[in-house]
Tab-separated table of C-alpha atoms in Angstrom:
chain	number	residue	atom	x	y	z
A	1	UNK	CA	-0.822	-0.347	-3.564
A	2	UNK	CA	-2.890	1.998	-5.712
A	3	UNK	CA	-3.179	5.487	-4.205
A	4	UNK	CA	-6.144	7.810	-4.776
A	5	UNK	CA	-6.070	11.583	-4.226
A	6	UNK	CA	-8.871	11.406	-1.640
A	7	UNK	CA	-6.806	9.480	0.943
A	8	UNK	CA	-7.932	6.018	-0.111
A	9	UNK	CA	-5.562	3.292	-1.209
A	10	UNK	CA	-6.301	-0.003	-2.879
A	11	UNK	CA	-4.291	-2.811	-1.287
A	12	UNK	CA	-3.964	-6.403	-2.401
A	13	UNK	CA	-2.344	-9.337	-0.661
A	14	UNK	CA	-1.299	-11.452	-3.622
A	15	UNK	CA	1.539	-13.546	-4.948
A	16	UNK	CA	0.881	-12.235	-8.469
A	17	UNK	CA	3.700	-10.256	-10.129
A	18	UNK	CA	3.448	-6.420	-9.955
A	19	UNK	CA	2.658	-5.949	-13.658
A	20	UNK	CA	-0.336	-8.290	-13.333
A	21	UNK	CA	-1.560	-6.659	-10.109
A	22	UNK	CA	-1.337	-3.214	-11.686
A	23	UNK	CA	-3.787	-4.309	-14.407
A	24	UNK	CA	-6.076	-5.995	-11.882
A	25	UNK	CA	-6.155	-2.965	-9.572
A	26	UNK	CA	-6.752	-0.684	-12.534
A	27	UNK	CA	-9.875	-2.712	-13.404
A	28	UNK	CA	-11.142	-2.249	-9.848
A	29	UNK	CA	-10.585	1.514	-9.981
A	30	UNK	CA	-11.732	2.277	-13.537
A	31	UNK	CA	-14.423	-0.339	-14.100
A	32	UNK	CA	-15.606	-0.893	-10.507
A	33	UNK	CA	-15.022	-4.631	-10.801
A	34	UNK	CA	-14.279	-6.730	-7.739
A	35	UNK	CA	-10.973	-8.478	-7.146
A	36	UNK	CA	-10.818	-11.154	-4.430
A	37	UNK	CA	-7.374	-10.002	-3.270
A	38	UNK	CA	-8.091	-6.255	-3.157
A	39	UNK	CA	-9.460	-4.138	-0.308
A	40	UNK	CA	-9.736	-0.383	0.172
A	41	UNK	CA	-7.733	1.228	2.940
A	42	UNK	CA	-6.587	4.691	3.896
A	43	UNK	CA	-3.306	6.547	3.850
A	44	UNK	CA	-1.986	9.705	5.482
A	45	UNK	CA	1.047	11.699	4.408
A	46	UNK	CA	3.048	13.983	6.703
A	47	UNK	CA	5.978	15.577	4.879
A	48	UNK	CA	7.850	12.493	3.610
A	49	UNK	CA	6.197	9.933	5.930
A	50	UNK	CA	3.258	7.856	4.739
A	51	UNK	CA	1.115	5.566	6.905
A	52	UNK	CA	-1.138	3.042	5.167
A	53	UNK	CA	-3.852	0.999	6.896
A	54	UNK	CA	-6.012	-1.621	5.168
A	55	UNK	CA	-8.447	-4.084	6.718
A	56	UNK	CA	-8.751	-7.612	5.359
A	57	UNK	CA	-11.476	-9.969	6.603
A	58	UNK	CA	-9.077	-11.746	8.961
A	59	UNK	CA	-6.729	-8.919	10.003
A	60	UNK	CA	-5.642	-5.323	9.540
A	61	UNK	CA	-2.312	-4.369	8.009
A	62	UNK	CA	-0.288	-1.232	8.585
A	63	UNK	CA	2.673	0.044	6.600
A	64	UNK	CA	4.959	2.881	7.653
A	65	UNK	CA	6.753	4.224	4.590
A	66	UNK	CA	9.052	7.072	3.592
A	67	UNK	CA	8.623	9.016	0.376
A	68	UNK	CA	12.040	9.690	-1.138
A	69	UNK	CA	12.621	13.315	-2.228
A	70	UNK	CA	15.171	12.110	-4.801
A	71	UNK	CA	15.604	8.677	-6.314
A	72	UNK	CA	16.658	6.940	-9.478
A	73	UNK	CA	13.063	7.429	-10.672
A	74	UNK	CA	12.957	11.206	-10.074
A	75	UNK	CA	11.692	13.602	-7.414
A	76	UNK	CA	9.159	12.084	-5.000
A	77	UNK	CA	8.775	9.095	-7.323
A	78	UNK	CA	9.658	6.247	-4.931
A	79	UNK	CA	9.026	5.102	-1.393
A	80	UNK	CA	10.665	2.756	1.043
A	81	UNK	CA	8.746	0.459	3.316
A	82	UNK	CA	10.107	1.110	6.808
A	83	UNK	CA	7.797	-1.083	8.902
A	84	UNK	CA	5.040	-3.608	8.193
A	85	UNK	CA	2.577	-4.826	10.827
A	86	UNK	CA	-0.568	-6.924	10.991
A	87	UNK	CA	-3.064	-7.387	13.792
A	88	UNK	CA	-6.389	-9.277	13.980
A	89	UNK	CA	-7.707	-6.663	16.434
A	90	UNK	CA	-6.391	-3.675	14.468
A	91	UNK	CA	-4.374	-2.475	17.479
A	92	UNK	CA	-0.817	-1.508	16.554
A	93	UNK	CA	0.363	-0.208	19.929
A	94	UNK	CA	3.675	-1.657	21.148
A	95	UNK	CA	1.827	-3.335	24.029
A	96	UNK	CA	-0.657	-5.105	21.712
A	97	UNK	CA	-0.775	-8.866	22.289
A	98	UNK	CA	-1.647	-9.748	18.690
A	99	UNK	CA	0.497	-7.295	16.710
A	100	UNK	CA	3.002	-8.965	14.372
A	101	UNK	CA	5.901	-7.105	12.753
A	102	UNK	CA	7.318	-8.424	9.497
A	103	UNK	CA	10.624	-7.979	7.719
A	104	UNK	CA	10.413	-5.378	4.993
A	105	UNK	CA	12.054	-5.433	1.560
A	106	UNK	CA	15.032	-3.172	0.964
A	107	UNK	CA	13.999	-2.415	-2.636
A	108	UNK	CA	12.346	0.881	-3.519
A	109	UNK	CA	8.695	0.984	-4.513
A	110	UNK	CA	8.167	3.151	-7.545
A	111	UNK	CA	5.202	5.477	-7.994
A	112	UNK	CA	3.684	4.968	-11.429
A	113	UNK	CA	1.428	7.777	-12.599
A	114	UNK	CA	-1.635	6.636	-14.469
A	115	UNK	CA	-2.791	9.245	-17.002
A	116	UNK	CA	-6.226	7.592	-17.276
A	117	UNK	CA	-7.200	8.626	-13.762
């Protein structure tokens, strides 16, 4: 995930390691190149809750995350992924017939500030 200040987020479904994806996403943002794994989505923050939605060609994904006020990385420098869904129709209501919920990792996701942006 690569967050922008305007409410957009760059999301990539990839098996590449994080350090490689960071470089690839940076090329998309800074040089306007295309990456086959990356799509633009949106995010909304309410206090320490963050909701991320990104649409792939075949489905839409939704992440519900918490921003941690204090972590090993500093103040507001990490988030946890609380819930992860996907849906071909983009409907994430509990009654949706095609919504799938996935297990989420217990590791923290670290915010990395990029001084070039």
